[in-house]
Amino acid sequence: MIINFSELVPAEITGFKDGDGTLTLRKFEDKSNKIMLFTLPPEASVGVHSHCGNSEIIYILEGTGSAFDGKSWTPVKAGACLYCPEGETHGLKNDGDSPLVFFAVVPEHHL
């Protein structure tokens, strides 16, 4: 299967996971996975949240920001891969001057 994100209708979401600002999301979803492309403008964030019944893998494609790993915030930039195991907490914010673009996969663990 090929997922062409440029052909998916973008959704603009304000306060994603209780984060700040409005982000753009293109998403493919089935019963096993959510596969997503996010664009966070400067000062926007994905709020700190926990994963129960799933995990998340994030790959930063463009921009800079900070990632929360359940303990502290760490700077991230293009090329960084973030992993949040099931039962853990994380968040991501764009504290840079340009859009933070990232790819995320959320596999469901209840299968």
Coordinates of N, CA, C and O in Angstrom, one line a residue:
M1 N 0.8 -1.2 0.0 CA 0.0 0.0 0.0 C 0.9 1.2 0.0 O 1.9 1.3 0.7
I2 N 0.5 2.2 -0.8 CA 1.2 3.5 -0.8 C 0.2 4.6 -0.3 O -0.9 4.7 -0.7
I3 N 0.7 5.3 0.7 CA -0.1 6.4 1.2 C 0.6 7.7 0.7 O 1.7 8.0 1.1
N4 N -0.2 8.5 -0.1 CA 0.3 9.7 -0.6 C -0.3 10.9 0.2 O -1.4 11.2 0.0
F5 N 0.5 11.4 1.1 CA 0.0 12.4 2.0 C -0.5 13.7 1.3 O -1.4 14.3 1.8
S6 N 0.1 13.9 0.1 CA -0.3 15.1 -0.6 C -1.7 15.0 -1.2 O -2.3 16.0 -1.5
E7 N -2.2 13.8 -1.2 CA -3.6 13.6 -1.7 C -4.6 13.5 -0.6 O -5.8 13.4 -0.8
L8 N -4.1 13.4 0.7 CA -5.1 13.4 1.8 C -5.5 14.8 2.2 O -4.7 15.8 2.2
V9 N -6.8 14.9 2.6 CA -7.3 16.2 2.9 C -6.8 16.6 4.3 O -6.9 15.9 5.3
P10 N -6.1 17.8 4.4 CA -5.6 18.2 5.7 C -6.7 18.7 6.6 O -7.7 19.3 6.2
A11 N -6.5 18.4 7.9 CA -7.4 18.9 8.9 C -6.6 19.9 9.8 O -5.4 19.7 10.1
E12 N -7.2 21.0 10.1 CA -6.6 22.0 11.0 C -7.2 21.8 12.4 O -8.5 21.8 12.5
I13 N -6.4 21.5 13.3 CA -6.8 21.2 14.7 C -6.2 22.1 15.7 O -5.0 22.3 15.7
T14 N -7.1 22.7 16.5 CA -6.7 23.7 17.5 C -6.6 22.9 18.9 O -7.6 22.2 19.2
G15 N -5.6 23.1 19.6 CA -5.4 22.5 20.9 C -5.3 21.0 20.9 O -5.8 20.3 21.8
F16 N -4.5 20.4 19.9 CA -4.4 19.0 19.8 C -3.7 18.4 21.1 O -2.7 18.9 21.6
K17 N -4.4 17.5 21.7 CA -4.0 16.9 23.0 C -3.8 17.9 24.1 O -2.8 17.9 24.9
D18 N -4.6 19.0 24.1 CA -4.5 20.1 25.0 C -3.2 20.9 24.8 O -2.8 21.6 25.7
G19 N -2.7 20.9 23.5 CA -1.6 21.7 23.2 C -2.0 23.1 22.8 O -3.1 23.5 22.8
D20 N -1.0 23.9 22.4 CA -1.2 25.3 22.1 C -1.3 25.5 20.6 O -0.7 24.7 19.8
G21 N -2.1 26.4 20.1 CA -2.1 26.8 18.7 C -2.9 25.8 17.9 O -3.6 24.9 18.4
T22 N -2.7 26.0 16.5 CA -3.4 25.2 15.5 C -2.4 24.5 14.7 O -1.5 25.1 14.2
L23 N -2.6 23.2 14.5 CA -1.7 22.4 13.7 C -2.4 21.9 12.5 O -3.6 21.9 12.4
T24 N -1.7 21.4 11.5 CA -2.2 20.8 10.3 C -1.9 19.3 10.4 O -0.7 18.9 10.6
L25 N -2.9 18.4 10.1 CA -2.7 17.0 10.2 C -3.3 16.3 8.9 O -4.4 16.6 8.5
R26 N -2.5 15.4 8.3 CA -2.9 14.5 7.3 C -2.8 13.1 7.8 O -1.7 12.8 8.3
K27 N -3.9 12.3 7.8 CA -3.9 11.1 8.5 C -4.5 9.9 7.7 O -5.5 10.1 7.1
F28 N -3.8 8.8 7.7 CA -4.4 7.5 7.3 C -4.6 6.7 8.5 O -3.7 6.6 9.4
E29 N -5.7 6.0 8.6 CA -6.0 5.2 9.8 C -6.7 3.9 9.4 O -7.6 3.9 8.6
D30 N -6.3 2.8 10.1 CA -7.1 1.6 10.0 C -7.2 1.0 11.4 O -6.8 1.6 12.3
K31 N -7.6 -0.3 11.5 CA -7.8 -0.8 12.8 C -6.4 -1.1 13.5 O -6.4 -1.3 14.8
S32 N -5.3 -1.1 12.8 CA -4.0 -1.4 13.4 C -3.1 -0.2 13.6 O -2.3 -0.3 14.5
N33 N -3.2 0.8 12.8 CA -2.3 1.9 12.9 C -2.9 3.3 12.6 O -3.9 3.3 11.8
K34 N -2.4 4.3 13.1 CA -2.6 5.7 12.6 C -1.2 6.1 12.1 O -0.2 6.0 12.7
I35 N -1.3 6.6 10.8 CA 0.0 7.0 10.1 C -0.3 8.5 9.7 O -1.2 8.8 9.0
M36 N 0.5 9.4 10.3 CA 0.2 10.8 10.2 C 1.3 11.7 9.8 O 2.5 11.4 10.1
L37 N 1.0 12.8 9.2 CA 2.0 13.9 8.8 C 1.4 15.1 9.5 O 0.3 15.6 9.2
F38 N 2.2 15.7 10.4 CA 1.9 16.9 11.1 C 2.7 18.1 10.7 O 3.9 17.9 10.4
T39 N 2.1 19.3 10.7 CA 2.9 20.5 10.6 C 2.5 21.4 11.7 O 1.3 21.8 11.9
L40 N 3.5 21.7 12.6 CA 3.3 22.6 13.7 C 3.9 24.0 13.4 O 5.1 24.1 13.2
P41 N 3.1 25.0 13.4 CA 3.7 26.4 13.1 C 4.4 26.8 14.4 O 4.2 26.2 15.5
P42 N 5.2 27.8 14.3 CA 5.9 28.3 15.5 C 4.9 28.6 16.6 O 3.8 29.1 16.4
E43 N 5.3 28.3 17.8 CA 4.6 28.4 19.1 C 3.4 27.5 19.3 O 2.8 27.5 20.3
A44 N 3.2 26.5 18.3 CA 2.2 25.5 18.5 C 2.8 24.3 19.1 O 4.0 24.1 19.1
S45 N 1.9 23.4 19.7 CA 2.4 22.2 20.4 C 1.4 21.1 20.3 O 0.2 21.4 20.1
V46 N 1.9 19.9 20.5 CA 1.1 18.7 20.8 C 1.2 18.6 22.3 O 2.3 18.5 22.8
G47 N 0.1 18.7 23.0 CA 0.1 18.7 24.5 C 0.7 17.4 25.0 O 0.7 16.3 24.4
V48 N 1.2 17.5 26.3 CA 1.7 16.3 27.0 C 0.6 15.4 27.2 O -0.5 15.7 27.7
H49 N 0.8 14.1 26.8 CA -0.2 13.1 26.9 C 0.4 11.7 27.1 O 1.6 11.5 26.8
S50 N -0.4 10.7 27.5 CA 0.1 9.4 27.7 C -0.4 8.4 26.7 O -1.5 8.7 26.1
H51 N 0.2 7.3 26.5 CA -0.2 6.3 25.5 C -0.6 5.1 26.3 O 0.2 4.5 27.0
C52 N -1.9 4.7 26.1 CA -2.5 3.5 26.7 C -3.1 2.6 25.7 O -3.9 3.1 24.9
G53 N -2.5 1.4 25.5 CA -3.0 0.6 24.4 C -2.3 0.8 23.1 O -2.6 0.1 22.1
N54 N -1.4 1.7 23.1 CA -0.6 2.0 21.8 C 0.7 2.6 22.2 O 1.0 2.9 23.4
S55 N 1.6 2.9 21.3 CA 2.8 3.6 21.4 C 2.9 4.6 20.3 O 2.0 4.7 19.5
E56 N 4.0 5.4 20.2 CA 4.1 6.3 19.1 C 5.6 6.5 18.7 O 6.5 6.5 19.6
I57 N 5.8 6.5 17.4 CA 7.1 6.8 16.8 C 7.0 8.0 16.0 O 6.1 8.2 15.2
I58 N 7.9 9.0 16.2 CA 7.8 10.3 15.5 C 9.2 10.5 14.9 O 10.2 10.3 15.5
Y59 N 9.2 10.9 13.6 CA 10.4 11.3 12.9 C 10.3 12.7 12.5 O 9.4 13.1 11.7
I60 N 11.2 13.6 12.9 CA 11.2 15.0 12.6 C 11.8 15.2 11.2 O 12.9 14.8 10.9
L61 N 11.0 15.8 10.3 CA 11.4 16.0 8.9 C 12.0 17.4 8.7 O 12.9 17.5 7.9
E62 N 11.4 18.4 9.3 CA 11.8 19.8 9.1 C 11.6 20.6 10.4 O 10.7 20.3 11.1
G63 N 12.5 21.6 10.6 CA 12.3 22.5 11.7 C 13.0 22.0 12.9 O 13.7 21.0 13.0
T64 N 12.8 22.8 14.0 CA 13.3 22.6 15.3 C 12.2 22.7 16.3 O 11.2 23.4 16.1
G65 N 12.4 22.1 17.5 CA 11.5 22.2 18.6 C 12.0 21.6 19.8 O 13.2 21.4 20.0
S66 N 11.1 21.2 20.7 CA 11.5 20.5 22.0 C 10.5 19.4 22.2 O 9.3 19.5 22.0
A67 N 11.1 18.3 22.7 CA 10.3 17.1 23.0 C 10.3 16.8 24.4 O 11.4 16.9 25.1
F68 N 9.2 16.4 25.0 CA 9.1 16.0 26.4 C 9.0 14.5 26.5 O 8.2 13.9 25.8
D69 N 9.9 13.9 27.3 CA 10.0 12.5 27.4 C 9.4 11.9 28.7 O 9.7 10.8 29.1
G70 N 8.5 12.7 29.3 CA 8.0 12.3 30.6 C 8.7 12.8 31.8 O 8.2 12.8 32.9
K71 N 9.9 13.4 31.6 CA 10.8 13.9 32.6 C 11.2 15.3 32.3 O 11.3 16.2 33.2
S72 N 11.7 15.6 31.1 CA 12.3 16.9 30.8 C 12.1 17.2 29.3 O 11.8 16.3 28.5
W73 N 12.3 18.4 28.9 CA 12.2 18.9 27.6 C 13.6 18.9 27.0 O 14.6 19.3 27.6
T74 N 13.7 18.3 25.7 CA 15.0 18.2 25.0 C 14.9 18.8 23.6 O 13.9 18.5 23.0
P75 N 15.8 19.6 23.2 CA 15.8 20.2 21.8 C 15.8 19.0 20.8 O 16.5 18.1 21.0
V76 N 15.0 19.2 19.7 CA 15.0 18.2 18.6 C 15.1 19.0 17.3 O 14.7 20.2 17.2
K77 N 15.6 18.4 16.3 CA 15.6 19.0 14.9 C 15.4 17.9 13.9 O 15.4 16.7 14.2
A78 N 15.4 18.3 12.6 CA 15.2 17.3 11.5 C 16.2 16.2 11.6 O 17.4 16.4 11.9
G79 N 15.7 15.0 11.5 CA 16.6 13.8 11.6 C 16.4 13.1 12.9 O 16.8 11.9 13.0
A80 N 15.8 13.7 13.9 CA 15.6 13.0 15.2 C 14.4 12.1 15.1 O 13.4 12.4 14.5
C81 N 14.5 10.9 15.8 CA 13.4 10.0 15.9 C 13.1 9.9 17.4 O 13.9 9.6 18.2
L82 N 11.8 10.0 17.7 CA 11.3 10.0 19.1 C 10.4 8.8 19.2 O 9.7 8.4 18.3
Y83 N 10.5 8.1 20.4 CA 9.7 6.9 20.6 C 9.1 7.1 22.0 O 9.7 7.4 23.0
C84 N 7.7 6.9 22.0 CA 7.0 6.9 23.3 C 6.4 5.5 23.5 O 5.4 5.2 22.8
P85 N 6.9 4.7 24.4 CA 6.4 3.3 24.6 C 5.0 3.4 25.2 O 4.6 4.4 25.8
E86 N 4.3 2.3 25.1 CA 3.0 2.2 25.8 C 3.1 2.5 27.3 O 4.1 2.0 27.9
G87 N 2.2 3.3 27.8 CA 2.2 3.6 29.2 C 3.1 4.8 29.6 O 3.1 5.2 30.7
E88 N 3.8 5.4 28.6 CA 4.6 6.5 28.9 C 4.0 7.8 28.4 O 2.9 7.8 27.8
T89 N 4.6 8.9 28.8 CA 4.0 10.3 28.5 C 5.0 11.0 27.7 O 6.2 10.9 27.8
H90 N 4.5 11.8 26.7 CA 5.3 12.7 25.9 C 4.6 13.9 25.4 O 3.4 14.0 25.5
G91 N 5.3 14.8 24.8 CA 4.7 16.0 24.1 C 5.8 16.6 23.2 O 6.9 16.2 23.2
L92 N 5.3 17.5 22.3 CA 6.2 18.1 21.4 C 5.8 19.6 21.1 O 4.6 19.8 21.0
K93 N 6.7 20.5 21.1 CA 6.4 21.9 20.8 C 7.4 22.5 19.8 O 8.5 22.1 19.7
N94 N 6.8 23.4 19.0 CA 7.7 24.1 18.1 C 8.1 25.4 18.8 O 7.3 26.4 18.9
D95 N 9.3 25.5 19.2 CA 9.8 26.7 19.8 C 10.9 27.4 18.8 O 11.7 28.2 19.2
G96 N 10.8 27.0 17.5 CA 11.6 27.5 16.5 C 10.9 28.6 15.7 O 9.8 29.1 16.1
D97 N 11.6 29.1 14.7 CA 11.0 30.2 13.9 C 10.3 29.7 12.6 O 9.8 30.6 11.8
S98 N 10.4 28.4 12.3 CA 9.8 27.9 11.0 C 8.9 26.7 11.4 O 9.0 26.2 12.5
P99 N 8.1 26.2 10.5 CA 7.2 25.1 10.8 C 8.0 23.9 11.2 O 9.1 23.6 10.7
L100 N 7.5 23.1 12.1 CA 8.0 21.8 12.6 C 7.2 20.8 11.9 O 6.0 20.7 12.2
V101 N 7.8 20.0 11.0 CA 7.0 19.0 10.2 C 7.5 17.6 10.7 O 8.7 17.4 10.8
F102 N 6.6 16.7 11.0 CA 7.0 15.4 11.5 C 6.0 14.4 11.1 O 4.8 14.6 10.8
F103 N 6.5 13.2 10.9 CA 5.8 12.0 10.6 C 5.6 11.1 11.8 O 6.5 11.0 12.6
A104 N 4.4 10.6 12.1 CA 4.2 9.8 13.3 C 3.4 8.6 12.9 O 2.5 8.6 12.1
V105 N 3.7 7.5 13.6 CA 3.0 6.2 13.5 C 2.6 5.8 14.9 O 3.4 5.8 15.8
V106 N 1.3 5.5 15.1 CA 0.7 5.0 16.4 C 0.2 3.6 16.1 O -0.9 3.5 15.6
P107 N 0.9 2.6 16.4 CA 0.4 1.2 16.3 C -0.4 0.8 17.5 O 0.0 1.1 18.7
E108 N -1.6 0.2 17.3 CA -2.4 -0.2 18.3 C -1.9 -1.6 18.9 O -1.5 -2.4 18.1
H109 N -1.9 -1.7 20.2 CA -1.3 -2.9 20.8 C -2.4 -3.9 21.2 O -2.1 -5.0 21.8
H110 N -3.7 -3.7 21.0 CA -4.7 -4.5 21.4 C -5.0 -5.7 20.5 O -6.0 -6.4 20.7
L111 N -4.3 -5.8 19.4 CA -4.6 -6.8 18.4 C -4.3 -8.2 18.8 O -3.4 -8.4 19.6

